[in-house]
Every structure is written in C-alpha cells, then in structure tokens.
PDB file of C-alpha atoms in Angstrom:
ATOM      1  CA  MET A  24     -12.772   1.200   1.814  1.00 93.00           C
ATOM      2  CA  ILE A  25     -10.669   2.158  -1.210  1.00 94.00           C
ATOM      3  CA  ILE A  26     -12.315   4.175  -3.978  1.00 95.00           C
ATOM      4  CA  ALA A  27     -10.695   4.869  -7.345  1.00 95.00           C
ATOM      5  CA  VAL A  28     -12.395   7.663  -9.275  1.00 97.00           C
ATOM      6  CA  ASP A  29     -11.961   9.089 -12.761  1.00 96.00           C
ATOM      7  CA  PHE A  30     -11.719  12.810 -13.384  1.00 96.00           C
ATOM      8  CA  ASP A  31     -13.345  13.699 -16.718  1.00 95.00           C
ATOM      9  CA  GLY A  32     -17.044  12.928 -16.595  1.00 93.00           C
ATOM     10  CA  CYS A  33     -16.930  12.016 -12.891  1.00 96.00           C
ATOM     11  CA  LEU A  34     -15.258  14.637 -10.705  1.00 97.00           C
ATOM     12  CA  ALA A  35     -15.689  17.272 -13.429  1.00 95.00           C
ATOM     13  CA  SER A  36     -18.042  17.508 -16.374  1.00 92.00           C
ATOM     14  CA  ALA A  37     -16.711  15.986 -19.575  1.00 85.00           C
ATOM     15  CA  GLY A  38     -16.118  17.597 -22.942  1.00 77.00           C
ATOM     16  CA  THR A  39     -13.629  20.317 -22.075  1.00 79.00           C
ATOM     17  CA  TRP A  40     -10.337  18.472 -22.621  1.00 81.00           C
ATOM     18  CA  PRO A  41      -7.606  19.483 -21.897  1.00 85.00           C
ATOM     19  CA  GLU A  42      -9.257  22.025 -19.623  1.00 88.00           C
ATOM     20  CA  VAL A  43     -11.442  21.000 -16.693  1.00 90.00           C
ATOM     21  CA  GLY A  44     -15.218  21.205 -16.649  1.00 91.00           C
ATOM     22  CA  GLU A  45     -17.620  22.119 -13.896  1.00 94.00           C
ATOM     23  CA  PRO A  46     -17.105  20.346 -10.560  1.00 96.00           C
ATOM     24  CA  ASN A  47     -19.383  17.492  -9.545  1.00 97.00           C
ATOM     25  CA  GLU A  48     -19.885  18.986  -6.086  1.00 97.00           C
ATOM     26  CA  ALA A  49     -21.990  16.089  -4.786  1.00 97.00           C
ATOM     27  CA  LEU A  50     -19.317  13.503  -5.620  1.00 98.00           C
ATOM     28  CA  ILE A  51     -16.466  15.707  -4.431  1.00 98.00           C
ATOM     29  CA  ASN A  52     -18.193  16.354  -1.097  1.00 98.00           C
ATOM     30  CA  TRP A  53     -18.990  12.642  -0.652  1.00 98.00           C
ATOM     31  CA  LEU A  54     -15.357  11.694  -1.280  1.00 98.00           C
ATOM     32  CA  ILE A  55     -14.174  14.373   1.169  1.00 98.00           C
ATOM     33  CA  CYS A  56     -16.474  12.858   3.820  1.00 98.00           C
ATOM     34  CA  LEU A  57     -15.177   9.355   3.098  1.00 98.00           C
ATOM     35  CA  ARG A  58     -11.571  10.500   3.483  1.00 98.00           C
ATOM     36  CA  LYS A  59     -12.425  12.189   6.777  1.00 98.00           C
ATOM     37  CA  ARG A  60     -13.694   8.872   8.140  1.00 97.00           C
ATOM     38  CA  GLY A  61     -10.504   7.122   7.041  1.00 97.00           C
ATOM     39  CA  ASP A  62     -11.348   5.724   3.621  1.00 97.00           C
ATOM     40  CA  LYS A  63      -8.784   6.012   0.833  1.00 97.00           C
ATOM     41  CA  VAL A  64      -9.407   7.816  -2.459  1.00 97.00           C
ATOM     42  CA  ILE A  65      -7.326   7.303  -5.592  1.00 96.00           C
ATOM     43  CA  LEU A  66      -7.525   9.524  -8.667  1.00 97.00           C
ATOM     44  CA  TRP A  67      -7.431   7.119 -11.602  1.00 95.00           C
ATOM     45  CA  THR A  68      -7.434   8.987 -14.913  1.00 94.00           C
ATOM     46  CA  CYS A  69      -5.943   8.910 -18.393  1.00 92.00           C
ATOM     47  CA  ARG A  70      -4.706  12.467 -17.862  1.00 94.00           C
ATOM     48  CA  ALA A  71      -0.948  12.931 -17.719  1.00 94.00           C
ATOM     49  CA  ASP A  72       1.601  15.701 -17.363  1.00 95.00           C
ATOM     50  CA  GLU A  73       0.118  19.230 -17.323  1.00 95.00           C
ATOM     51  CA  ALA A  74      -3.463  18.008 -17.803  1.00 95.00           C
ATOM     52  CA  LEU A  75      -3.061  15.716 -14.781  1.00 96.00           C
ATOM     53  CA  GLN A  76      -1.680  18.550 -12.688  1.00 96.00           C
ATOM     54  CA  LYS A  77      -4.680  20.704 -13.659  1.00 95.00           C
ATOM     55  CA  ALA A  78      -7.023  17.958 -12.487  1.00 96.00           C
ATOM     56  CA  VAL A  79      -5.224  17.456  -9.175  1.00 97.00           C
ATOM     57  CA  GLU A  80      -5.114  21.208  -8.516  1.00 97.00           C
ATOM     58  CA  PHE A  81      -8.796  21.570  -9.471  1.00 97.00           C
ATOM     59  CA  CYS A  82      -9.728  18.940  -6.903  1.00 98.00           C
ATOM     60  CA  LYS A  83      -7.490  20.483  -4.248  1.00 98.00           C
ATOM     61  CA  VAL A  84      -9.140  23.895  -4.781  1.00 97.00           C
ATOM     62  CA  HIS A  85     -12.481  22.155  -4.180  1.00 98.00           C
ATOM     63  CA  GLY A  86     -11.193  20.557  -0.978  1.00 98.00           C
ATOM     64  CA  LEU A  87     -10.442  17.052  -2.295  1.00 98.00           C
ATOM     65  CA  GLU A  88      -6.990  15.533  -1.988  1.00 98.00           C
ATOM     66  CA  PHE A  89      -5.975  12.012  -2.941  1.00 98.00           C
ATOM     67  CA  ASP A  90      -4.155   9.177  -1.250  1.00 97.00           C
ATOM     68  CA  ALA A  91      -2.677   8.207  -4.627  1.00 95.00           C
ATOM     69  CA  VAL A  92      -2.805   9.467  -8.212  1.00 96.00           C
ATOM     70  CA  ASN A  93      -2.720   6.963 -11.078  1.00 93.00           C
ATOM     71  CA  ASP A  94      -1.079   4.496  -8.741  1.00 90.00           C
ATOM     72  CA  ASN A  95      -1.928   2.033  -6.021  1.00 88.00           C
ATOM     73  CA  LEU A  96      -1.703   2.933  -2.341  1.00 90.00           C
ATOM     74  CA  GLU A  97       1.822   2.706  -0.932  1.00 88.00           C
ATOM     75  CA  GLU A  98       0.710   0.454   1.919  1.00 87.00           C
ATOM     76  CA  LEU A  99      -0.781  -2.044  -0.561  1.00 85.00           C
ATOM     77  CA  LYS A 100       2.328  -2.010  -2.728  1.00 82.00           C
ATOM     78  CA  GLN A 101       4.398  -2.833   0.350  1.00 86.00           C
ATOM     79  CA  GLN A 102       1.985  -5.454   1.674  1.00 85.00           C
ATOM     80  CA  TYR A 103       1.467  -7.221  -1.677  1.00 81.00           C
ATOM     81  CA  PRO A 104       4.514  -6.458  -3.847  1.00 76.00           C
ATOM     82  CA  ASP A 105       4.088  -9.443  -6.175  1.00 75.00           C
ATOM     83  CA  VAL A 106       0.415  -8.778  -6.873  1.00 68.00           C
ATOM     84  CA  VAL A 107       0.917  -5.074  -7.518  1.00 56.00           C
ATOM     85  CA  THR A 108       3.821  -5.788  -9.845  1.00 55.00           C
ATOM     86  CA  GLN A 109       1.708  -8.276 -11.781  1.00 50.00           C
ATOM     87  CA  ILE A 110      -1.126  -5.778 -12.195  1.00 48.00           C
ATOM     88  CA  GLU A 111       1.235  -2.986 -13.269  1.00 52.00           C
ATOM     89  CA  ASN A 112       2.952  -5.254 -15.784  1.00 49.00           C
ATOM     90  CA  ALA A 113      -0.386  -6.330 -17.247  1.00 49.00           C
ATOM     91  CA  ALA A 114      -1.427  -2.732 -17.879  1.00 52.00           C
TER      92      ALA A 114
END
C-alpha cells in the first residue's frame, strides 16, 4: 500500500505556520507500523524550503521517516515514466 499524508492538520496540529504544532501521535504511530510491514509513506505537503525541513525533522524526531517527500516513489517513476511525467506536468 502507498499512503500520501499531509503535514499541517494531519501529522501535526494546524494553525502554527510556519512552526509545527503538536504531533498526532496516533497517526504517526500507525504510519510507523505500516512502514515496518513494508508499506510506503509519502509526505505530501505545501511546505517548502525551511518549513519543509522542519516538518521532516519533526517527523523523524517522532520516529517517522518517509519513502518520498513531495514526490512520487522512485520505483514508480522508473516503472511508469510516461504516467509520472504527465502527472507532474499537470500539476
């Protein structure tokens, strides 16, 4: 399974931009369990630059790492290069 998850309002409470809010421990722990069983987790957020790095580091401190950040999985980009290019160009 591949799960794409937002940061503000999902992994952390909303309303503290550009800082990070309180962790959503239940969701973070669930995603950690999914990754342990082999599922893929993508951080998909509007954050960029320093704010994005804060979000990634926040998750890492709470034990959650990602298979991709604001991007598709490498294996899917290699397996379906035309489809991924079309989606990226549409965005």
